Short mmCIF file of C-alpha atoms and ligand atoms in Angstrom, two decimals:
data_model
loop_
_atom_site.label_atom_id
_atom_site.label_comp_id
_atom_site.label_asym_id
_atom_site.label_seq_id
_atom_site.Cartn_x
_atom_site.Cartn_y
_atom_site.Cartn_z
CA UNK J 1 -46.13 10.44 8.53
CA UNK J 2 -47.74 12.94 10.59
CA UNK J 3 -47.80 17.02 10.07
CA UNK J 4 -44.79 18.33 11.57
CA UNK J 5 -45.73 20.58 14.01
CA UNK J 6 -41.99 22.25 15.16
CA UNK J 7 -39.61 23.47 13.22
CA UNK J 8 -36.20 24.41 12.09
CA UNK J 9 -34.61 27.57 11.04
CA UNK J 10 -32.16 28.21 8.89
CA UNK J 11 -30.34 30.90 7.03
CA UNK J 12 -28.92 30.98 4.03
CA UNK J 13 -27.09 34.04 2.28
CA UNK J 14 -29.02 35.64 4.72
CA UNK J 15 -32.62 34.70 3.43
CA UNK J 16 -33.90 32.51 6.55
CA UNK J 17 -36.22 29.42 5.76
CA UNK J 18 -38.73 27.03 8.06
CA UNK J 19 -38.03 23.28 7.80
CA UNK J 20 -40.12 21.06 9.11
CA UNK J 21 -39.21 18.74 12.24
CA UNK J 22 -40.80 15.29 12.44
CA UNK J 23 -40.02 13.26 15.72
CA UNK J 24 -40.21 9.84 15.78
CA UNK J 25 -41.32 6.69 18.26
CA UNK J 26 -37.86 6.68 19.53
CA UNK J 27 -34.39 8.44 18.15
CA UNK J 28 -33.43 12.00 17.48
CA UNK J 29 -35.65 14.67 15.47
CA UNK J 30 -35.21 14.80 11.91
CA UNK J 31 -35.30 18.07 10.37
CA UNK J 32 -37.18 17.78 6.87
CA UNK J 33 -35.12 19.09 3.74
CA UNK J 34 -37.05 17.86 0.89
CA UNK J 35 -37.85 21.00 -0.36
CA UNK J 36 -34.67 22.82 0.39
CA UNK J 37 -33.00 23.18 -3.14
CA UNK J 38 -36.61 24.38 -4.84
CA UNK J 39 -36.93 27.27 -2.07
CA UNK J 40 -33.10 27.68 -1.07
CA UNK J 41 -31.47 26.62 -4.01
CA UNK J 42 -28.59 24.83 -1.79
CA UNK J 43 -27.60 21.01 -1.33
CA UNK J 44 -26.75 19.85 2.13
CA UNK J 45 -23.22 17.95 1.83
CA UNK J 46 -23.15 14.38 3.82
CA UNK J 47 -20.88 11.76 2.63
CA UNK J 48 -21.07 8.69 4.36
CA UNK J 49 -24.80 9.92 5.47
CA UNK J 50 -23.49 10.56 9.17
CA UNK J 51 -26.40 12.45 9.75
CA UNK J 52 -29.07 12.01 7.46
CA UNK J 53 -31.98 9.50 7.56
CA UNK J 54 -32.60 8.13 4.06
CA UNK J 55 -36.04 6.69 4.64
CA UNK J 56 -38.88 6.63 7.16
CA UNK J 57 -39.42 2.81 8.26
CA UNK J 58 -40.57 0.74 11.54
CA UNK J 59 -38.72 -2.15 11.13
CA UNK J 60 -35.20 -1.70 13.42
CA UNK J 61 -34.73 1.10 15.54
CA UNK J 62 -30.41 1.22 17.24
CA UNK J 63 -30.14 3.59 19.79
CA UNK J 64 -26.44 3.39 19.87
CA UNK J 65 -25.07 5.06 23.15
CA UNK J 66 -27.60 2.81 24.99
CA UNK J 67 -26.39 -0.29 23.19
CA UNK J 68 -30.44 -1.20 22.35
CA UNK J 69 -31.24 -3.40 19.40
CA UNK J 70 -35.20 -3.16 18.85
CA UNK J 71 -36.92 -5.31 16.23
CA UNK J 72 -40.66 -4.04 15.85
CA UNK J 73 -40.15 -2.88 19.32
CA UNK J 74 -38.87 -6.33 20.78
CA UNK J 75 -34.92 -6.08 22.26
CA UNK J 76 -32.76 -8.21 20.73
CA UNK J 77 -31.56 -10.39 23.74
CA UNK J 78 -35.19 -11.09 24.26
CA UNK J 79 -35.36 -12.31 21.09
CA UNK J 80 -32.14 -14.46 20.85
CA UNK J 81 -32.88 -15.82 24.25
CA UNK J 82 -37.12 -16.54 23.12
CA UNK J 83 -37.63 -16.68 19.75
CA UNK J 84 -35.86 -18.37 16.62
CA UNK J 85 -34.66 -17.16 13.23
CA UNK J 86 -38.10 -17.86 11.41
CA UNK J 87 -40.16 -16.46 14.07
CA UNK J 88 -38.41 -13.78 13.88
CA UNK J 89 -38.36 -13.35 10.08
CA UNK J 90 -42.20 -12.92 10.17
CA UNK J 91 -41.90 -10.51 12.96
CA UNK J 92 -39.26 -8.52 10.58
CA UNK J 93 -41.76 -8.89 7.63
CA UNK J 94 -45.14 -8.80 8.93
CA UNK J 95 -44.70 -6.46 11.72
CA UNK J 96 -46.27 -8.32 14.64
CA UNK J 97 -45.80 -11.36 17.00
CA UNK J 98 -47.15 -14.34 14.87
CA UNK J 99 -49.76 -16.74 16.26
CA UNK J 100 -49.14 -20.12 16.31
CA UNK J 101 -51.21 -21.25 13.52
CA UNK J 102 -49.59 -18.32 11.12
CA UNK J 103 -46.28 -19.38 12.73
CA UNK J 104 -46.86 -23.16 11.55
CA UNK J 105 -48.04 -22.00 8.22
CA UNK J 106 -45.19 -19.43 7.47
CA UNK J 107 -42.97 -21.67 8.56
CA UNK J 108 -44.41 -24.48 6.01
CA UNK J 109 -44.10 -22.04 3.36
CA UNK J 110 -40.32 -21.30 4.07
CA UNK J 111 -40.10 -25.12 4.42
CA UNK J 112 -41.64 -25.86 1.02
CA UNK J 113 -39.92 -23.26 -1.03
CA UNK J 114 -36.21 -24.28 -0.01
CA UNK J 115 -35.37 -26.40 -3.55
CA UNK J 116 -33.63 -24.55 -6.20
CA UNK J 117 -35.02 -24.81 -9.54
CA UNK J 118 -32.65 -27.99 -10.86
CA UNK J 119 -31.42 -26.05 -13.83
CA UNK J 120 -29.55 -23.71 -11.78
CA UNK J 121 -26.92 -26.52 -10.29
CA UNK J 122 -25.46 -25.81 -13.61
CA UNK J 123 -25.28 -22.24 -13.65
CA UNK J 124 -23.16 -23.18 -10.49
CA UNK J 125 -20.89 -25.08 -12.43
CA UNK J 126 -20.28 -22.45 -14.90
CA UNK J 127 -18.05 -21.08 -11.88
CA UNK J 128 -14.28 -21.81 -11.05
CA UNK J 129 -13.61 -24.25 -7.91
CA UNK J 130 -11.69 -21.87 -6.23
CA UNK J 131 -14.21 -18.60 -6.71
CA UNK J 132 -14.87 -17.32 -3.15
CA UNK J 133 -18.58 -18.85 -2.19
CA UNK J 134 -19.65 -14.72 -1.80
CA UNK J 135 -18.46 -14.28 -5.84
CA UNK J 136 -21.23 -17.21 -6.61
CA UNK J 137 -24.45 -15.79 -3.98
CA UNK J 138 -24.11 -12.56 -5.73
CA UNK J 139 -24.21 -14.80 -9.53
CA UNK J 140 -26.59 -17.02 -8.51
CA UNK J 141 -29.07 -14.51 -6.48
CA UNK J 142 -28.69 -12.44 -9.40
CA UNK J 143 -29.88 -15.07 -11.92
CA UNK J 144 -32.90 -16.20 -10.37
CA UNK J 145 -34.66 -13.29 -11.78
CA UNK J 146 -34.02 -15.50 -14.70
CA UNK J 147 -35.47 -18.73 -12.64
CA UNK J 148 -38.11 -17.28 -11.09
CA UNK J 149 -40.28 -14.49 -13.99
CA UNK J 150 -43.41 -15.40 -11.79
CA UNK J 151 -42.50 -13.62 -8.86
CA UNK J 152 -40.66 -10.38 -10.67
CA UNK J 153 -43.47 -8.02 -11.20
CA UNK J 154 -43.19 -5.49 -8.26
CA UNK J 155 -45.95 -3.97 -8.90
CA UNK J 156 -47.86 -7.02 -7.82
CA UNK J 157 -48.19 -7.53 -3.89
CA UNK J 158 -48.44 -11.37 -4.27
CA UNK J 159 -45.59 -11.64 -6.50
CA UNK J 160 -43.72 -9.94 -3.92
CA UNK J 161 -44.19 -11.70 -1.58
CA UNK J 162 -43.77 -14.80 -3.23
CA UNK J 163 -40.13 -13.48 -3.59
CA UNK J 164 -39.86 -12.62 -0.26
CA UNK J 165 -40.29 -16.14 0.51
CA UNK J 166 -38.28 -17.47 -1.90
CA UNK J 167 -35.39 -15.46 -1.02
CA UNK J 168 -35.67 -16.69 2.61
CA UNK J 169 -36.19 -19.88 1.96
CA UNK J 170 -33.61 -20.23 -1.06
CA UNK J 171 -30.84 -18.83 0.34
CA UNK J 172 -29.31 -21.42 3.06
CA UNK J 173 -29.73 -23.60 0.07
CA UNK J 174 -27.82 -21.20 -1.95
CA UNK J 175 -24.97 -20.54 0.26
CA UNK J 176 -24.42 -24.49 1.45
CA UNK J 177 -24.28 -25.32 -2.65
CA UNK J 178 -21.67 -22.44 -2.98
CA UNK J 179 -19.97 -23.98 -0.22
CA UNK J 180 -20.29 -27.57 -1.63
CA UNK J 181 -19.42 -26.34 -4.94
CA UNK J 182 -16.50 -24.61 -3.85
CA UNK J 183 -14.78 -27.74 -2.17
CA UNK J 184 -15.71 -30.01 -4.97
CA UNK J 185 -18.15 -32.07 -3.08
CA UNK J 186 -21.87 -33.36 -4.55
CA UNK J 187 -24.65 -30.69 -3.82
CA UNK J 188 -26.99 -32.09 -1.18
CA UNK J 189 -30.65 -30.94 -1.08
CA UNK J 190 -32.65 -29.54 1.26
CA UNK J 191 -34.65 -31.63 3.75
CA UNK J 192 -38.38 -30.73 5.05
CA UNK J 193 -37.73 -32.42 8.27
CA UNK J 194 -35.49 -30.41 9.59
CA UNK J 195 -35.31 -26.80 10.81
CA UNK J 196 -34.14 -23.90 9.07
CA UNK J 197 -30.67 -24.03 10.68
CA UNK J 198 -30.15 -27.68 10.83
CA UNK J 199 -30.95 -27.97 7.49
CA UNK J 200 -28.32 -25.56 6.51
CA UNK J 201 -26.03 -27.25 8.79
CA UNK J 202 -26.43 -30.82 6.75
CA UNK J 203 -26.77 -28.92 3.31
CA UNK J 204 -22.94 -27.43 4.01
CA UNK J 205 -21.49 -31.40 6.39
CA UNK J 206 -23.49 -33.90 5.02
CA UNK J 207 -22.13 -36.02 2.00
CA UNK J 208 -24.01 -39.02 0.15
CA UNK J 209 -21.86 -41.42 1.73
CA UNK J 210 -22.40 -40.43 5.18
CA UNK J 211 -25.23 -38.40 6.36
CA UNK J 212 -24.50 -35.44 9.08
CA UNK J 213 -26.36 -36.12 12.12
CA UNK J 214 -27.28 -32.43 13.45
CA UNK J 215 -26.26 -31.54 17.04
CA UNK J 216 -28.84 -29.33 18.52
CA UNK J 217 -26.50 -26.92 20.51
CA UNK J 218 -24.96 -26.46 17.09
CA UNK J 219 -28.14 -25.79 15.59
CA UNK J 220 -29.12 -23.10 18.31
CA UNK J 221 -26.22 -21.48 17.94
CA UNK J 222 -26.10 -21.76 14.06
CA UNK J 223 -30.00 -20.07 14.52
CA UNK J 224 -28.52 -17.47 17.04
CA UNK J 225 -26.45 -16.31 14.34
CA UNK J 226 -29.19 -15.98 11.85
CA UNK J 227 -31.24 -14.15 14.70
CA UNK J 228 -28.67 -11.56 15.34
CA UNK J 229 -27.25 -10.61 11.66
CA UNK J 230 -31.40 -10.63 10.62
CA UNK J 231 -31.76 -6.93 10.46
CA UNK J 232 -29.91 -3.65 11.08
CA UNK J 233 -31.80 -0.64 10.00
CA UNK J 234 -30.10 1.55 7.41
CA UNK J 235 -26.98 -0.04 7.10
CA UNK J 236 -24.75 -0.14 3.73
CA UNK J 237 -25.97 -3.11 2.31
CA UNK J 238 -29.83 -2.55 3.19
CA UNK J 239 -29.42 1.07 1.49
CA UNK J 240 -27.85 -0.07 -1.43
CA UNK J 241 -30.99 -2.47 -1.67
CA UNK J 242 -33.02 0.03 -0.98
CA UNK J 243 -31.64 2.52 -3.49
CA UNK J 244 -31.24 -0.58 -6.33
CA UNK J 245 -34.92 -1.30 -6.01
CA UNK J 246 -36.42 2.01 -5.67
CA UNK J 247 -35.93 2.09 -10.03
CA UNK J 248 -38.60 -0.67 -9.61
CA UNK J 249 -35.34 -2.96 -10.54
CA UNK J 250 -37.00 -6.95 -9.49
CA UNK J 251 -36.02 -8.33 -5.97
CA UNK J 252 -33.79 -10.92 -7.04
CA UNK J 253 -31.50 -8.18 -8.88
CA UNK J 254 -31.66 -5.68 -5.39
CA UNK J 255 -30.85 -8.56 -2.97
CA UNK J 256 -27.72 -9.37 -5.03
CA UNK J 257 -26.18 -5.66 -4.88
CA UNK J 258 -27.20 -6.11 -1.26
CA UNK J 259 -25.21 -8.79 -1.21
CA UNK J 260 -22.32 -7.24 -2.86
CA UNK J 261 -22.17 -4.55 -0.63
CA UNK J 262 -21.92 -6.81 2.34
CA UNK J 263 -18.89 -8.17 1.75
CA UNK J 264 -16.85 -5.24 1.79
CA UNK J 265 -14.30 -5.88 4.89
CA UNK J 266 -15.73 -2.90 6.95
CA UNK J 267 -19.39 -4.20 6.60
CA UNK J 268 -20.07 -8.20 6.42
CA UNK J 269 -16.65 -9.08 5.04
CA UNK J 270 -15.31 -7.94 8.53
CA UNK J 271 -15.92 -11.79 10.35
CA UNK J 272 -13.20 -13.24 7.32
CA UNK J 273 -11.24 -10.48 8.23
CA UNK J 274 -11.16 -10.79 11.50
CA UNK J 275 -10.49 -14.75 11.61
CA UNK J 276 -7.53 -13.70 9.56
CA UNK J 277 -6.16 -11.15 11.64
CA UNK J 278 -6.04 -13.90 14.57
CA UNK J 279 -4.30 -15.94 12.31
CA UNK J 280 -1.75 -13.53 11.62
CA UNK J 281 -1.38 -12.60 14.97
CA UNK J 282 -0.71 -15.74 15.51
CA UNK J 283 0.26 -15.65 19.64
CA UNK J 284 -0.79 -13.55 22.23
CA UNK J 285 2.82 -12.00 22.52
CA UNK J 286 2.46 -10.68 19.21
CA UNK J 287 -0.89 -8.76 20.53
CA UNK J 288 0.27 -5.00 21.87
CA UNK J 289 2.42 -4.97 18.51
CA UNK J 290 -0.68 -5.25 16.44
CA UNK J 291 -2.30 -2.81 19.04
CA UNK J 292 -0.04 -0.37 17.99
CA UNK J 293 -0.49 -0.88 14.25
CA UNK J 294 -4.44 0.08 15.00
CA UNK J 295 -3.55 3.16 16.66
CA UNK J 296 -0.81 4.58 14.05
CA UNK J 297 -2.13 6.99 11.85
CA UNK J 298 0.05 5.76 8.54
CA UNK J 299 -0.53 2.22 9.40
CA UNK J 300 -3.96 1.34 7.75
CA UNK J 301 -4.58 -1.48 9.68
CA UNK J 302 -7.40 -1.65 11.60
CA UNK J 303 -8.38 -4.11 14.43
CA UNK J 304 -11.54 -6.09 12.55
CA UNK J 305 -14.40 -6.60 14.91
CA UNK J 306 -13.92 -3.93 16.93
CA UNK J 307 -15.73 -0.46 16.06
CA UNK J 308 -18.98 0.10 14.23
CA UNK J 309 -21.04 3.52 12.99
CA UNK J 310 -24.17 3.29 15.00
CA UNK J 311 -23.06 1.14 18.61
CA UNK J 312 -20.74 3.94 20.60
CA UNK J 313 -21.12 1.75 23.93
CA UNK J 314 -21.20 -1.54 23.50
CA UNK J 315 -22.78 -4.01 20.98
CA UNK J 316 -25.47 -5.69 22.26
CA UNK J 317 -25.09 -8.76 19.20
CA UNK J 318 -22.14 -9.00 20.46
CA UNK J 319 -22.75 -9.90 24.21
CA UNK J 320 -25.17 -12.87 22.71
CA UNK J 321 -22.81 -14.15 20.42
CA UNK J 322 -20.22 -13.97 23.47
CA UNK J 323 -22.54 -16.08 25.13
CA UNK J 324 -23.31 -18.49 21.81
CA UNK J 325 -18.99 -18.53 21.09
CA UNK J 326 -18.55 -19.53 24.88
CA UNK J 327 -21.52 -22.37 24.32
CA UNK J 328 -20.38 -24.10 21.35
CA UNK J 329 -16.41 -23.88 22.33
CA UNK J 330 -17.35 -25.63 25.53
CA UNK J 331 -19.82 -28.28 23.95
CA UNK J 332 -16.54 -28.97 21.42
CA UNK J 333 -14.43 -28.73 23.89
CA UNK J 334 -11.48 -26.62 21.93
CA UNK J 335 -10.92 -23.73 24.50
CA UNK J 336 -7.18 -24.29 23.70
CA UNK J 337 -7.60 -23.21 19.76
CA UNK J 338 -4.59 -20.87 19.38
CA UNK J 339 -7.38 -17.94 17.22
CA UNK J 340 -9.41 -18.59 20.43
CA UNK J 341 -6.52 -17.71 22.93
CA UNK J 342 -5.66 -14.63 20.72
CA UNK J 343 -9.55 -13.27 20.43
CA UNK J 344 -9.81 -13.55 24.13
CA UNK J 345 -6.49 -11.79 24.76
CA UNK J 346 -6.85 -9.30 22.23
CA UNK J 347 -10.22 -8.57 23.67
CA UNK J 348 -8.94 -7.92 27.19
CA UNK J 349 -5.75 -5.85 26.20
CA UNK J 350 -7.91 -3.37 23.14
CA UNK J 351 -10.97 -2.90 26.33
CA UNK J 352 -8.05 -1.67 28.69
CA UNK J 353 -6.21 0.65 26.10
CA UNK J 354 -7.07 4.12 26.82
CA UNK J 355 -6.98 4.74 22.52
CA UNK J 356 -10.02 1.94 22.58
CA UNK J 357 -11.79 3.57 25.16
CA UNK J 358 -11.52 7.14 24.24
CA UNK J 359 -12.64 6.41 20.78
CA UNK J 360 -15.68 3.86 21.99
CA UNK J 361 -14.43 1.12 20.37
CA UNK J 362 -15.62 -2.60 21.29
CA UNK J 363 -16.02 -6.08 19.93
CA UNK J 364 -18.69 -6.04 17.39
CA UNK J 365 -20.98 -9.37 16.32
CA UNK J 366 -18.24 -10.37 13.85
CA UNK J 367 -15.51 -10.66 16.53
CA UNK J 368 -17.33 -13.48 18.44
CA UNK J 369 -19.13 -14.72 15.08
CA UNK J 370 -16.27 -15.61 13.81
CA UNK J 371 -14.98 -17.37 16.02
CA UNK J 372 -18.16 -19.66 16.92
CA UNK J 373 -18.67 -20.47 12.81
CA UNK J 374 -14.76 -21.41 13.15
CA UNK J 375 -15.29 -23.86 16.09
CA UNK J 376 -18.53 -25.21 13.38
CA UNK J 377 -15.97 -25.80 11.22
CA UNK J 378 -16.90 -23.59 8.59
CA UNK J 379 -14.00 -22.19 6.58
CA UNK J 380 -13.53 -18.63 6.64
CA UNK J 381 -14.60 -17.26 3.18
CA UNK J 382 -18.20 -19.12 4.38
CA UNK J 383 -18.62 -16.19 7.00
CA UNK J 384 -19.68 -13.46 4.93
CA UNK J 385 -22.22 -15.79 3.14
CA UNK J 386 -23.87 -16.69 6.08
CA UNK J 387 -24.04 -13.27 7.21
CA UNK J 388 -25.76 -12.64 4.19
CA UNK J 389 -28.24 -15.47 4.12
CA UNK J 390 -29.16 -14.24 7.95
CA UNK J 391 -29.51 -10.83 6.24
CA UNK J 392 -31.63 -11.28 3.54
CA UNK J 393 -34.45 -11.30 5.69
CA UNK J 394 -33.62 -7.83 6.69
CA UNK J 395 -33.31 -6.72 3.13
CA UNK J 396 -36.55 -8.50 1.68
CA UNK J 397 -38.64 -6.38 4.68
CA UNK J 398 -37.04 -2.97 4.11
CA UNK J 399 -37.59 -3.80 0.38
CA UNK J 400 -41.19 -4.64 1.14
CA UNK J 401 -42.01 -1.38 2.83
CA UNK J 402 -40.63 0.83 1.04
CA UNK J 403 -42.08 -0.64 -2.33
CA UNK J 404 -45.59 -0.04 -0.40
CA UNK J 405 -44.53 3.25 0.79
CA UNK J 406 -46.99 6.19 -1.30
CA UNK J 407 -43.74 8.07 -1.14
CA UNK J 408 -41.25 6.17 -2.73
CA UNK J 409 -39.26 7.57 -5.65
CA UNK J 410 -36.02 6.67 -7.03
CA UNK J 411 -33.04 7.61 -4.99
CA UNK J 412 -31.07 10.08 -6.45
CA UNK J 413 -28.72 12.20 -4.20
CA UNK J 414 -26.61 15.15 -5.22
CA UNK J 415 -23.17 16.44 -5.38
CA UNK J 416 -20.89 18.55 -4.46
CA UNK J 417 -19.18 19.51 -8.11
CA UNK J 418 -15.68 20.02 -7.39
CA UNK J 419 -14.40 19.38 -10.86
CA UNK J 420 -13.27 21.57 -13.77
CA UNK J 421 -16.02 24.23 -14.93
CA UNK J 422 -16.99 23.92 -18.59
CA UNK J 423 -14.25 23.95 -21.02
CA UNK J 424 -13.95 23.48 -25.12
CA UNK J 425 -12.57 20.14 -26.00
CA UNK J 426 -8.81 19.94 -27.44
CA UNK J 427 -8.66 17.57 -31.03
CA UNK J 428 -6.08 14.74 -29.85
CA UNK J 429 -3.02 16.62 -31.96
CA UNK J 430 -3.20 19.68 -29.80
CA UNK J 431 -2.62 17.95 -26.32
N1 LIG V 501 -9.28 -0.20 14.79
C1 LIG V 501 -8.59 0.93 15.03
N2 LIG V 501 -9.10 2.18 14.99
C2 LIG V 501 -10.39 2.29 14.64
C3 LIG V 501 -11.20 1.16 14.38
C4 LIG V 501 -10.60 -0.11 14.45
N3 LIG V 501 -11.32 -1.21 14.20
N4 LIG V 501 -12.45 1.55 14.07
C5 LIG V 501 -12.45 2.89 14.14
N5 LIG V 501 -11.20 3.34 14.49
C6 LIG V 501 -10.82 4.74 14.74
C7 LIG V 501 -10.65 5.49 13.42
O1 LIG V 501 -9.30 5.44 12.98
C8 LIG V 501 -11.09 6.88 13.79
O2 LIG V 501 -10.02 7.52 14.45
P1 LIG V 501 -9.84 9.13 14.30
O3 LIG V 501 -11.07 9.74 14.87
O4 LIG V 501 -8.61 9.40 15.09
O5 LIG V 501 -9.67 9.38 12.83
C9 LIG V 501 -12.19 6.65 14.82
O6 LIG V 501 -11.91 5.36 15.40
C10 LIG V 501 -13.59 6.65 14.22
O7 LIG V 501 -13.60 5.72 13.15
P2 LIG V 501 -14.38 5.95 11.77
O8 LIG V 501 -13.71 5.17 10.69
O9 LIG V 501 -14.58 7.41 11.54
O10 LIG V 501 -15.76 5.29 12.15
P3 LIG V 501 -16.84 4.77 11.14
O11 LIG V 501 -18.14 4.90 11.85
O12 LIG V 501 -16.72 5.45 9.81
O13 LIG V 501 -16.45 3.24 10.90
C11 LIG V 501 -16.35 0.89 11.07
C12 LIG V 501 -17.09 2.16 11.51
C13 LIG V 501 -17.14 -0.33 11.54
C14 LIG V 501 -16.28 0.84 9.52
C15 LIG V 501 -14.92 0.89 11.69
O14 LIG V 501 -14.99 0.91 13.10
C16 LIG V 501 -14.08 -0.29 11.20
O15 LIG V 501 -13.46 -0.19 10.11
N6 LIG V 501 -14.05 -1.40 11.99
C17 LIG V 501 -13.37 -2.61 11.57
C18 LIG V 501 -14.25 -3.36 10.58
C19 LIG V 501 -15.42 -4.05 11.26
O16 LIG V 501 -15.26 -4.73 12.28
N7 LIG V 501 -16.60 -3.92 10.64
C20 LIG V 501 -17.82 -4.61 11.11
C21 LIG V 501 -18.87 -3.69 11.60
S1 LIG V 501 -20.19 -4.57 12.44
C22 LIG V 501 -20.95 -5.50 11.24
C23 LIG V 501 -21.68 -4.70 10.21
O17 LIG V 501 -22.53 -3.88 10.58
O18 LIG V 501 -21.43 -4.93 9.02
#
């Protein structure tokens, strides 16, 4: 980072103090208070970090009144309509375009690293059947720090990025043996024929008695959805990666309280949630009743897939997945599913309601996600796994720069103590 050159004023019990402004590539100033307690001796207060930037990066820039999803620069439908999900992983890690030799050798690398060590099939069977497949990623991601010692050290910039790939590479394999696991069916390993998403594809529908012969429309849109979940700037999960690793904790520990935090309903759990709300809507005469739930104040039901922090316009994930949900429903022919009729309904009526509009809510990725991993025939509690093998590309780059960032330090925000003052402590017989 540049010298600031501008700054900010501001007063405090009447002392006044210069903060310096930084301004970015693109997105609003950032006023600089790093040194505010030593010369102030005052917090600023920021729950929910509305307005504060945690980190400099150049990864993911939203600029969320314009709707604009930027990946080192490149827009999002750009990339969903050009690219695909590994081309776009090296973009998100390296920084820059790949040529096509690097492109054939990164994507070798991915290719070669997608077995699981065999020892861990067990650890999978230490869970129950019926665990939800997002209880096992966060296990299983966890313990391959204990798989994988050789690629732990962060210190060392090969080691990490011999994690990096094997996070990438690992995880469809990971998530399709949760799903396997969790419907009782054999594991089925990872071929290096196939592409990224088709592999995942046969990993999760192929069985040992019949093999699953990959339909590439499926496949594109099963890569679409990597493409568009890949990366999101500062969002809950990537933070709580972020702050995990910056104690030097190993990549393999991070990426599973990334993946913790993700499926939370009102980050990556939303897609489950919002397949279940169509369910329990159930018709589309039942709609302007649940519309009215999401607008009372002592209801706290909320319509899932609609809203998000950053997009106050319109998502732009969302118009490509409209476009990927409209795809596959037409190549499987099953515009009459009753969730379908309800999403598409439910759309039309929330866009028209002048609560929705006021309040800049629309469909986010996870409405029309949903709905397309539905028609795949993946079962709901498979959502937020996928959404969190597409994101651990995101997570492994953030991770990466800010472990090469001279600046980084462990995370450690402050309070705002509103709890008893010091008091003498009571023996038990004197309550
Ligand atoms: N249904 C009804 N009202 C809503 C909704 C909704 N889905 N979302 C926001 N509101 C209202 C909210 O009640 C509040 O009203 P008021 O100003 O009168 O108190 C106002 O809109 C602003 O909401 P907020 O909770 O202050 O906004 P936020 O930025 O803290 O929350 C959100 C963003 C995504 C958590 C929220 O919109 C939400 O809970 N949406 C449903 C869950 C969902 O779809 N999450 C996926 C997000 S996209 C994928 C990802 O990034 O993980």
């Amino acid at each position: 980072m540049t010298e600031s050159q501008k700054t900010a004023t501001l007063t405090v019990h009447g002392e006044s103090y210069d903060l310096p402004v930084f301004s970015p590539t693109a997105g609003p100033d950032v006023i600089d208070i790093r040194k505010l307690y030593g010369q102030a001796g005052v917090f600023t207060y920021d729950p929910g970090f509305t307005s504060t930037a945690s980190c400099d990066s150049t990864i993911t820039f939203i600029d969320g009144d314009k709707g604009e999803l930027l990946h080192r620069g490149y827009p999002i439908e750009q990339i969903a309509s050009k690219s695909h999900f590994l081309e776009l992983s090296y973009l998100l890690l390296y920084g820059e375009l790949p040529s096509a030799r690097d492109l054939e050798n990164f994507e070798t690398t991915i290719t070669r690293h997608t077995m699981l060590h065999e020892q861990m099939q067990y650890f999978y069977r230490g869970f129950r059947r019926d665990a939800h497949p997002m209880a096992i990623m966060v296990g299983v991601v966890g313990a391959m720090s204990a798989f994988y010692h050789d690629s732990t050290d962060v210190a060392d910039p090969r080691q990490r990025e011999i994690a990096s790939h094997r996070l990438i590479a690992k995880m469809p394999t990971i998530a399709a043996w949760a799903y396997k696991y969790h419907i009782g069916q054999p594991f089925v390993y990872p071929r290096n024929d196939l592409d990224y998403a088709s592999n995942f594809l046969r990993m999760c529908f192929a069985v040992p008695a019949e093999d699953y012969e990959v339909n590439p429309i499926l496949a594109r849109a099963m890569d679409r959805i990597f493409m568009l979940q890949a990366d999101h700037e500062q969002n809950a999960s990537t933070s709580t990666v972020r702050l995990a690793s910056s104690s030097g904790a190993n990549p393999f520990a991070c990426i599973a309280a990334g993946i913790a935090c993700l499926w939370g309903p009102a980050h990556g759990g939303a897609n489950q949630a919002c397949l279940e709300m169509l369910e329990e809507i159930g018709s589309v005469d039942r709609i302007p009743e649940f519309i009215e739930r999401a607008k009372d104040k002592d209801d706290p039901f909320r319509l899932m897939g609609f809203g998000h922090r950053v997009y106050k316009n319109f998502d732009p994930r969302a118009t490509v997945m409209k476009q990927s949900a409209d795809e596959v429903l037409d190549l499987l022919g099953i515009e009459d599913n009753p969730k379908l009729q309800v999403a598409k309904a439910l759309e039309k009526q929330a866009l028209e309601d002048p609560y929705f509009i006021e309040k800049k809510l629309f469909p986010n990725v996870d409405f029309y996600s949903g709905i397309v991993m539905e028609a795949m025939g993946f079962p709901t509690s498979m959502f937020t796994p996928i959404f969190a093998l597409s994101r651990t590309v995101g997570w492994v780059s953030q991770w990466k720069e800010m472990i090469a960032d001279p600046q980084n330090k462990i995370g450690r925000p402050r309070q705002l103590y509103l709890g008893a003052t010091s008091r003498d402590y009571v023996d038990i017989e004197n309550r």
